Coordinates of N, CA and C in Angstrom, one line a residue:
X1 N 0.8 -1.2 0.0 CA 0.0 0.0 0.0 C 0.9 1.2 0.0
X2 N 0.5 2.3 -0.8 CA 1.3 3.5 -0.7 C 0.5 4.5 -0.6
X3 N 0.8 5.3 0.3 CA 0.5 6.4 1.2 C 1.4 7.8 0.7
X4 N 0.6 8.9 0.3 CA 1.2 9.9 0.2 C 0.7 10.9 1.4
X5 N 1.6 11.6 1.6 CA 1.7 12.7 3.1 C 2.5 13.5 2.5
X6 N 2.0 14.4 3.5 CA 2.6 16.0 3.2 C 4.0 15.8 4.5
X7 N 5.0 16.5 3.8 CA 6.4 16.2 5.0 C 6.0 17.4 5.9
X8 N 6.6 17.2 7.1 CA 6.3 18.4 7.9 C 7.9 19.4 8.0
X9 N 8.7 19.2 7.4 CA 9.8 19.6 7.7 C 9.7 20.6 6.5
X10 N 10.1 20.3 5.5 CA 10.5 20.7 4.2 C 9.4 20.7 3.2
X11 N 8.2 19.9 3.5 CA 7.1 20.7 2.7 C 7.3 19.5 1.5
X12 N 8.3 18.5 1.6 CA 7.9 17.4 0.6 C 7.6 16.5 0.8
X13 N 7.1 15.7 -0.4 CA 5.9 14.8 -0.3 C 7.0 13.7 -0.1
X14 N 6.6 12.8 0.9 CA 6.7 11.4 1.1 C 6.0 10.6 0.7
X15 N 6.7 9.3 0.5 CA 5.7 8.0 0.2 C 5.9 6.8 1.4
X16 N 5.1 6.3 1.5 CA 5.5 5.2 2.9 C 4.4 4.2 2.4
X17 N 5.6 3.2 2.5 CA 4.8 1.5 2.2 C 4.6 1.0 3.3
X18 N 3.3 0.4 3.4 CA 2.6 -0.3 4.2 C 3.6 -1.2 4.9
X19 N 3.6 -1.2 6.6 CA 5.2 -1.7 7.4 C 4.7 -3.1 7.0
X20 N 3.4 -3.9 6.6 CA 3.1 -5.5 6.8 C 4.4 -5.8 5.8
X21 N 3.6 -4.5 4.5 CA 4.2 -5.6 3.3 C 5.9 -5.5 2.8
X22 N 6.4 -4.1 3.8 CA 7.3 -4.0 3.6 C 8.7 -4.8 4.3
X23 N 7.7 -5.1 5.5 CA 8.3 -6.8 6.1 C 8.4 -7.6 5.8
X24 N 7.5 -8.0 5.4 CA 7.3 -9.4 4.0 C 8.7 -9.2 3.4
X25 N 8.2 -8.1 2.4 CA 9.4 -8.3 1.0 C 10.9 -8.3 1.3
X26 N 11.2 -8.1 2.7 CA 12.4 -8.0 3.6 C 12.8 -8.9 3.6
X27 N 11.6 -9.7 4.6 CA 12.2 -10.7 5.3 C 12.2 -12.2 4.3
X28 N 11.5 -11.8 3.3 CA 11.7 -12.7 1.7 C 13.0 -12.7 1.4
X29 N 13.3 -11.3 0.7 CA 14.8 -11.3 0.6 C 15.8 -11.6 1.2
X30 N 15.8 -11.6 2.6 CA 17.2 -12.3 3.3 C 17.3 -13.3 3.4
X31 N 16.0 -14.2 3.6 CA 15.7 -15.3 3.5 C 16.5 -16.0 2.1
X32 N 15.7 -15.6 1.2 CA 16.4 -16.1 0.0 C 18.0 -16.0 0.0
X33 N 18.6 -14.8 0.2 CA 19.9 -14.3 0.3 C 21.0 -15.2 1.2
X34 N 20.5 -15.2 2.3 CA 21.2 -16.4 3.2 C 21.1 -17.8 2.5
X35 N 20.4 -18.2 2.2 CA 20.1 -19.7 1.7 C 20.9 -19.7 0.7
X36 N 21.1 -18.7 -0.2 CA 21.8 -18.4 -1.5 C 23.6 -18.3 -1.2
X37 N 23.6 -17.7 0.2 CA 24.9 -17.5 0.9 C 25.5 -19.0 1.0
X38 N 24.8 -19.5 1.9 CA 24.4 -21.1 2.8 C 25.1 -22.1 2.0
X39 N 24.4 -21.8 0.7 CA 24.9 -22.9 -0.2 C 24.1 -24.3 0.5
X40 N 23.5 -24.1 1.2 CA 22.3 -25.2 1.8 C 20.7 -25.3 1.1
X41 N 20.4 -26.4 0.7 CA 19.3 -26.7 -0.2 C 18.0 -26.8 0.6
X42 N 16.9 -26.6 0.9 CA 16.1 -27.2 1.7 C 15.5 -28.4 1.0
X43 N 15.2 -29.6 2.1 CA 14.4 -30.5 1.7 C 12.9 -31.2 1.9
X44 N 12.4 -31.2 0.7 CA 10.8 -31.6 1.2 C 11.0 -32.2 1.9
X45 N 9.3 -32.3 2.7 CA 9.4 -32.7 3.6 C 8.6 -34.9 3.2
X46 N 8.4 -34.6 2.0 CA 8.1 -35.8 1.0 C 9.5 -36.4 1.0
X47 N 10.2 -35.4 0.8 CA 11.5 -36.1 0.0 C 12.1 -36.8 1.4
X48 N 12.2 -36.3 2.4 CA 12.8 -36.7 4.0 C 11.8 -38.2 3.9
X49 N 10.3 -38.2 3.7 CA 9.7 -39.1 4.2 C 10.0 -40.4 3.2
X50 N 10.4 -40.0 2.2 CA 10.8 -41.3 1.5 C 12.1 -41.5 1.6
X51 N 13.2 -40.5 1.9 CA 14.3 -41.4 2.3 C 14.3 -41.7 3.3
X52 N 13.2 -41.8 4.5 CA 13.5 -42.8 5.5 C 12.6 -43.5 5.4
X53 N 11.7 -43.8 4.5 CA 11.0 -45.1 3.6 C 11.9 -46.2 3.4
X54 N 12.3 -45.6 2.6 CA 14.0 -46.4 1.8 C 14.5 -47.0 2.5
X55 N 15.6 -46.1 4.0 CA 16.0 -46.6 4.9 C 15.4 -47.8 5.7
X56 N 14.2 -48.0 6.1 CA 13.4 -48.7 6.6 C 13.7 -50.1 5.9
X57 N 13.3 -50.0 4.3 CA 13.2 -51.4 3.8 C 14.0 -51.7 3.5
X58 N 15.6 -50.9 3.4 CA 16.7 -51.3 3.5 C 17.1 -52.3 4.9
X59 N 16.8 -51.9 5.8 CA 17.2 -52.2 7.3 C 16.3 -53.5 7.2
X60 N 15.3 -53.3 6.8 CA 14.4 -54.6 7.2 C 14.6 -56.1 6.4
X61 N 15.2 -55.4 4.9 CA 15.6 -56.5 3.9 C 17.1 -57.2 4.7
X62 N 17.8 -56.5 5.0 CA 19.1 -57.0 5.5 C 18.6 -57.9 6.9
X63 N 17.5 -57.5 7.8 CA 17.8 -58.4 8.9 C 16.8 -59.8 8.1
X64 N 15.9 -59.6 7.5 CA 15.4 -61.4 6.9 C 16.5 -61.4 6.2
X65 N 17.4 -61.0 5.8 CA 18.6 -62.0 5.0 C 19.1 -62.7 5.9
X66 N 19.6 -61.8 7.0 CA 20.0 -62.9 8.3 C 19.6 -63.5 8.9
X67 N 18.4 -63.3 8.9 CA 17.4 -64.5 9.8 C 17.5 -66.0 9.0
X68 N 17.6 -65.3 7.6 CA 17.4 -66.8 6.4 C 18.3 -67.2 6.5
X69 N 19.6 -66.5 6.6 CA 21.1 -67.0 6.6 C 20.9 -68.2 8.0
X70 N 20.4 -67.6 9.2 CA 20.6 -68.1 10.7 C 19.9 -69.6 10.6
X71 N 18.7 -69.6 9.7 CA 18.2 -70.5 9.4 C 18.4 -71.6 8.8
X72 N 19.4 -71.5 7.7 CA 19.9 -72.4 6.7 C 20.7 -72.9 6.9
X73 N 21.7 -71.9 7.9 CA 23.1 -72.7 8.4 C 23.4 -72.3 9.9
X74 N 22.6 -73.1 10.9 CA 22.3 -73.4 12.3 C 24.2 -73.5 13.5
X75 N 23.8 -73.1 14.1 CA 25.4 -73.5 15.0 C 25.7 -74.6 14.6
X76 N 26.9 -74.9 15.7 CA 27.7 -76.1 16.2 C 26.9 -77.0 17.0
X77 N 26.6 -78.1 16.6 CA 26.0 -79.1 17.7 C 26.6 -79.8 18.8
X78 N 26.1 -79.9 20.1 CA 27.2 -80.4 21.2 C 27.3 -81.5 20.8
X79 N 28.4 -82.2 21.1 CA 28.2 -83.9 20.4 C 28.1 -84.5 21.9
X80 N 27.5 -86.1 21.3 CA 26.8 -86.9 22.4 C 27.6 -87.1 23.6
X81 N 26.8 -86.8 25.1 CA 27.0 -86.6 25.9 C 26.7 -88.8 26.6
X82 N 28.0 -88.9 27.1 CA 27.7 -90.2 27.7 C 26.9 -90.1 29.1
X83 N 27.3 -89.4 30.1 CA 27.1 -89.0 31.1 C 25.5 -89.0 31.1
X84 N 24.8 -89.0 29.7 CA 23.1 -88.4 30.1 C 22.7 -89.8 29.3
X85 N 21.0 -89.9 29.7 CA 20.4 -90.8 29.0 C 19.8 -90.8 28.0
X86 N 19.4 -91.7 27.4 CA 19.9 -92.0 25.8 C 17.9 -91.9 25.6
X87 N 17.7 -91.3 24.6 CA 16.0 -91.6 24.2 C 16.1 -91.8 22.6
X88 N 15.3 -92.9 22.4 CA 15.3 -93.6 21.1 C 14.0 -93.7 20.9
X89 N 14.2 -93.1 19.5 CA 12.8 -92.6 18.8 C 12.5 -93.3 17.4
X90 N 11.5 -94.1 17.5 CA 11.2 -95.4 16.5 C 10.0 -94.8 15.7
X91 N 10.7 -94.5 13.9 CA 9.7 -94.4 13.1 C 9.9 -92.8 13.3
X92 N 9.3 -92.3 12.3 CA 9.3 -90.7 11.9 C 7.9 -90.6 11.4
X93 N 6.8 -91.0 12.3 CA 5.3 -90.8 12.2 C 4.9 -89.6 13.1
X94 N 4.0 -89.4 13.4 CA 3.1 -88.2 14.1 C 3.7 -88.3 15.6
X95 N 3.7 -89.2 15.9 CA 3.8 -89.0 17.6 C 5.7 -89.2 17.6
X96 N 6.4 -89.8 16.7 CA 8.1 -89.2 17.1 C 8.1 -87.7 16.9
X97 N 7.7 -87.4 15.1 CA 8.1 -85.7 14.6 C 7.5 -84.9 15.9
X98 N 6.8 -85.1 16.5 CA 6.2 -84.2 17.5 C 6.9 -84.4 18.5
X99 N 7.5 -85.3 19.0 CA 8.4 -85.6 20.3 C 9.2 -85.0 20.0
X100 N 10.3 -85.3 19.0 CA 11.2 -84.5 18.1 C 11.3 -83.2 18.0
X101 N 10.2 -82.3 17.6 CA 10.3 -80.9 18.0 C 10.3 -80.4 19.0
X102 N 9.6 -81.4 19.9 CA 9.5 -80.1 21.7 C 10.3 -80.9 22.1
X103 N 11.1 -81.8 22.1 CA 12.0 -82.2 23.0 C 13.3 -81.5 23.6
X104 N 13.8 -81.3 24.5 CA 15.2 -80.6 24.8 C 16.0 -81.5 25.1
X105 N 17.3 -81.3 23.6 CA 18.5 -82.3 23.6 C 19.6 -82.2 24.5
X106 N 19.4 -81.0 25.5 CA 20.6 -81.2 26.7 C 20.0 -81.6 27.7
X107 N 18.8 -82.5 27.3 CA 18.6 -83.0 29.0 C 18.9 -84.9 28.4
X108 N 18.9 -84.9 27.4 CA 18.9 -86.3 26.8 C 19.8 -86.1 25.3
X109 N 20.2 -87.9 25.3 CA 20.9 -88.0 23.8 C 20.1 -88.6 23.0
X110 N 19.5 -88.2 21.8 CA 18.5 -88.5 21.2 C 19.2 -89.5 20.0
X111 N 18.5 -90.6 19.5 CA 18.4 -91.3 18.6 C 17.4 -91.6 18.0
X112 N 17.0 -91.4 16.9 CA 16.1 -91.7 15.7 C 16.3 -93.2 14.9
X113 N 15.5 -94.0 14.7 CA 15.4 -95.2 13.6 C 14.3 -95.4 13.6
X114 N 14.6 -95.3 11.6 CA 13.3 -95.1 10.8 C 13.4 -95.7 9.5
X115 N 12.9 -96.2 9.3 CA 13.0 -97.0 7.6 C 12.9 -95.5 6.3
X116 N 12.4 -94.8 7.0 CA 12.2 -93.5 6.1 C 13.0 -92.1 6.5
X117 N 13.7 -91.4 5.9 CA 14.4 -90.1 6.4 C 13.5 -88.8 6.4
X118 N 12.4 -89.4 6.3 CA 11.4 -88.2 6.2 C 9.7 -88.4 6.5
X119 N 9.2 -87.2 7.2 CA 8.1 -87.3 7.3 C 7.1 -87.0 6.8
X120 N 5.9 -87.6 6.6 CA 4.8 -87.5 4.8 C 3.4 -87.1 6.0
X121 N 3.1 -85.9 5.5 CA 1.7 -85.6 6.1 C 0.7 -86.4 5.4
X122 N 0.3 -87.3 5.5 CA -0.7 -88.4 5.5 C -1.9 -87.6 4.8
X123 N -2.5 -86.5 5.4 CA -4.1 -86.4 5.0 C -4.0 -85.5 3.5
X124 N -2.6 -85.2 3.3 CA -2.9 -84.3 2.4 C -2.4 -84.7 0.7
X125 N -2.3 -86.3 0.9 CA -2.1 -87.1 0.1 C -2.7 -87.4 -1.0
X126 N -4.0 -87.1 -1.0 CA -4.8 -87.5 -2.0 C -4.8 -86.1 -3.0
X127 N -4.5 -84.9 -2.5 CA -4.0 -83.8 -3.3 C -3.3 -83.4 -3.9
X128 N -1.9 -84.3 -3.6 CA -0.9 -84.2 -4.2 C -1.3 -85.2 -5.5
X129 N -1.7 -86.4 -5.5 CA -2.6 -86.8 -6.5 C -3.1 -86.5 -7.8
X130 N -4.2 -85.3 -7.4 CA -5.1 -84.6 -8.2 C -4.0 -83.4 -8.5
X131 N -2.9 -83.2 -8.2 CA -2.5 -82.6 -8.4 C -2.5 -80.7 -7.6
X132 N -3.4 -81.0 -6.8 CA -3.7 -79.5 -6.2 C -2.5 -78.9 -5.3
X133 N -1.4 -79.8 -5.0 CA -0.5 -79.3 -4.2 C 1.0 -80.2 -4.7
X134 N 1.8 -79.8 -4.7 CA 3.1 -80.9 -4.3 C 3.6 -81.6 -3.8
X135 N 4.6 -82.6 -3.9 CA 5.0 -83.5 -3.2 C 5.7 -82.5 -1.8
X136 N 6.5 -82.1 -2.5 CA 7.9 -81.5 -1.4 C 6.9 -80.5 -0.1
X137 N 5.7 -80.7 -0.2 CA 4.7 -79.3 0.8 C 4.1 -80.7 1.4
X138 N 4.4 -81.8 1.6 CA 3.6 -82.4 2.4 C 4.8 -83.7 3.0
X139 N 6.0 -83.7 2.5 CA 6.8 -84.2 3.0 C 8.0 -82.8 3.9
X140 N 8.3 -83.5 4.8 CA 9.4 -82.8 5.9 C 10.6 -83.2 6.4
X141 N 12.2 -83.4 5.9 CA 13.3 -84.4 5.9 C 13.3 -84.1 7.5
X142 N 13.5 -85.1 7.7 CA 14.1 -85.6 9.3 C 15.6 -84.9 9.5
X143 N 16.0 -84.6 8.7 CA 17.7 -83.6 9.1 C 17.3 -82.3 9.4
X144 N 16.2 -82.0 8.7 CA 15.5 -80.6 8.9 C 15.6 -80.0 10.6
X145 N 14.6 -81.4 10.9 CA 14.2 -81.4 12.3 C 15.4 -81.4 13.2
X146 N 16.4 -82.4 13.2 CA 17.4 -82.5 13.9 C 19.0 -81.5 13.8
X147 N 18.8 -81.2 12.7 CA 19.8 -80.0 12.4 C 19.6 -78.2 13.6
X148 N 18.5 -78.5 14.1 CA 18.3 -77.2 14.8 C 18.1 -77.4 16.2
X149 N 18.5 -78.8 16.6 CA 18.4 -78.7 17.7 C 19.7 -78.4 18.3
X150 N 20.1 -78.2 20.1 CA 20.9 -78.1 20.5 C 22.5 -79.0 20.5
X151 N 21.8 -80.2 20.8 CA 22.6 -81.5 20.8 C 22.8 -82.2 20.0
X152 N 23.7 -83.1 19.2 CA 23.5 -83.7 18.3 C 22.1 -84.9 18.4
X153 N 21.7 -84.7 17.2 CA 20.6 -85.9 17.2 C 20.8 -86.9 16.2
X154 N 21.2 -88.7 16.3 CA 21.3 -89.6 15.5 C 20.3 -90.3 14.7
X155 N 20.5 -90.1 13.6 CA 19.7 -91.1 13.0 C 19.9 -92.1 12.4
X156 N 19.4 -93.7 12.1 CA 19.9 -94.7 11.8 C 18.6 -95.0 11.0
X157 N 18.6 -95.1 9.8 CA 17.8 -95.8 8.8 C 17.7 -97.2 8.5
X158 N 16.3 -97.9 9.2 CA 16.5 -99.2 9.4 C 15.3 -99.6 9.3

C-alpha cells in the first residue's frame, strides 16, 4: 500500500509503504539471500519421508537376509554326551516328529530309527494326486528337524 503525506519539515511529499508488506518483502529477501549465501538446499518434507521409507526397507531387507542365513546354516552341535540318558525314537510318524520338536536335547541323547528319512503328512495325500499341491509341501526331511536342535541328534535308517 502506498500512502502519500505531506512532510512536515520541508514541505515534501513522502511515500511510505505499508510496514506489513514491507516486512514481508524484507524478510523474503534475506531469506532467499542467506540460503543463497548457505549454499544449503532445503528439503521436502516428502523427499525426507521417503528417504527414511527407503531406509526402513533397506534395514528390514538385511535383517530377513539374516534370519534366512541363521536359518539355513544353524550353530555347532554339542556332540553326544555319555554321562546323560539316551531316548530312542522309533519311526518318523506323528507322535516321534512331534516328540522331536518339543524335545530338549541337553537334557537327553537323542536317537532316531526309521525305515524313512522323512516325514509324509498323510491327509494331504490325496491332493498331491489330483495334483492340487506338491510332493515337497507335504513331506518334511528328518535332518531338517534335527539339524536345529541343541545337541547332536542320531539317525539310523533301518
Amino acid at each position: 500500500m502506498l500512502f502519500a503525506t505531506r512532510g512536515t519539515g520541508a514541505g515534501l511529499w513522502s511515500l511510505r509503504i505499508g510496514a506489513g508488506i514491507l516486512s514481508q518483502r524484507i524478510g523474503m529477501s534475506t531469506a532467499a539471500k542467506d540460503s543463497a549465501l548457505s549454499g544449503k538446499k532445503r528439503m521436502p518434507r516428502l523427499q525426507k519421508l521417503k528417504r527414511a521409507a527407503y531406509g526402513t526397507a533397506l534395514v528390514g531387507a538385511t535383517y530377513m537376509g539374516w534370519l534366512m542365513y541363521q536359518n539355513r546354516n544353524p550353530s555347532e552341535q554339542l556332540p553326544f554326551d555319555p554321562t546323560k540318558k539316551t531316548l530312542v525314537l522309533l519311526g518318523t510318524g506323528w507322535g516321534s516328529t512331534t516328540a522331536l520338536k518339543n524335545l530338549d536335547t541337553d537334557n537327553f541323547n537323542v536317537v532316531v530309527v526309521s525305515p524313512r528319512n522323512y516325514f509324509l503328512f498323510t491327509p494331504l495325500l490325496p491332493s498331491c494326486t489330483v495334483g492340487t499341491i506338491e510332493n515337497r509341501s507335504i513331506m518334511e526331511p528328518v535332518r531338517f528337524l534335527t539339524r536345529h536342535k541343541h545337541r547332536e541328534v542320531r539317525f539310523y535308517e533301518a
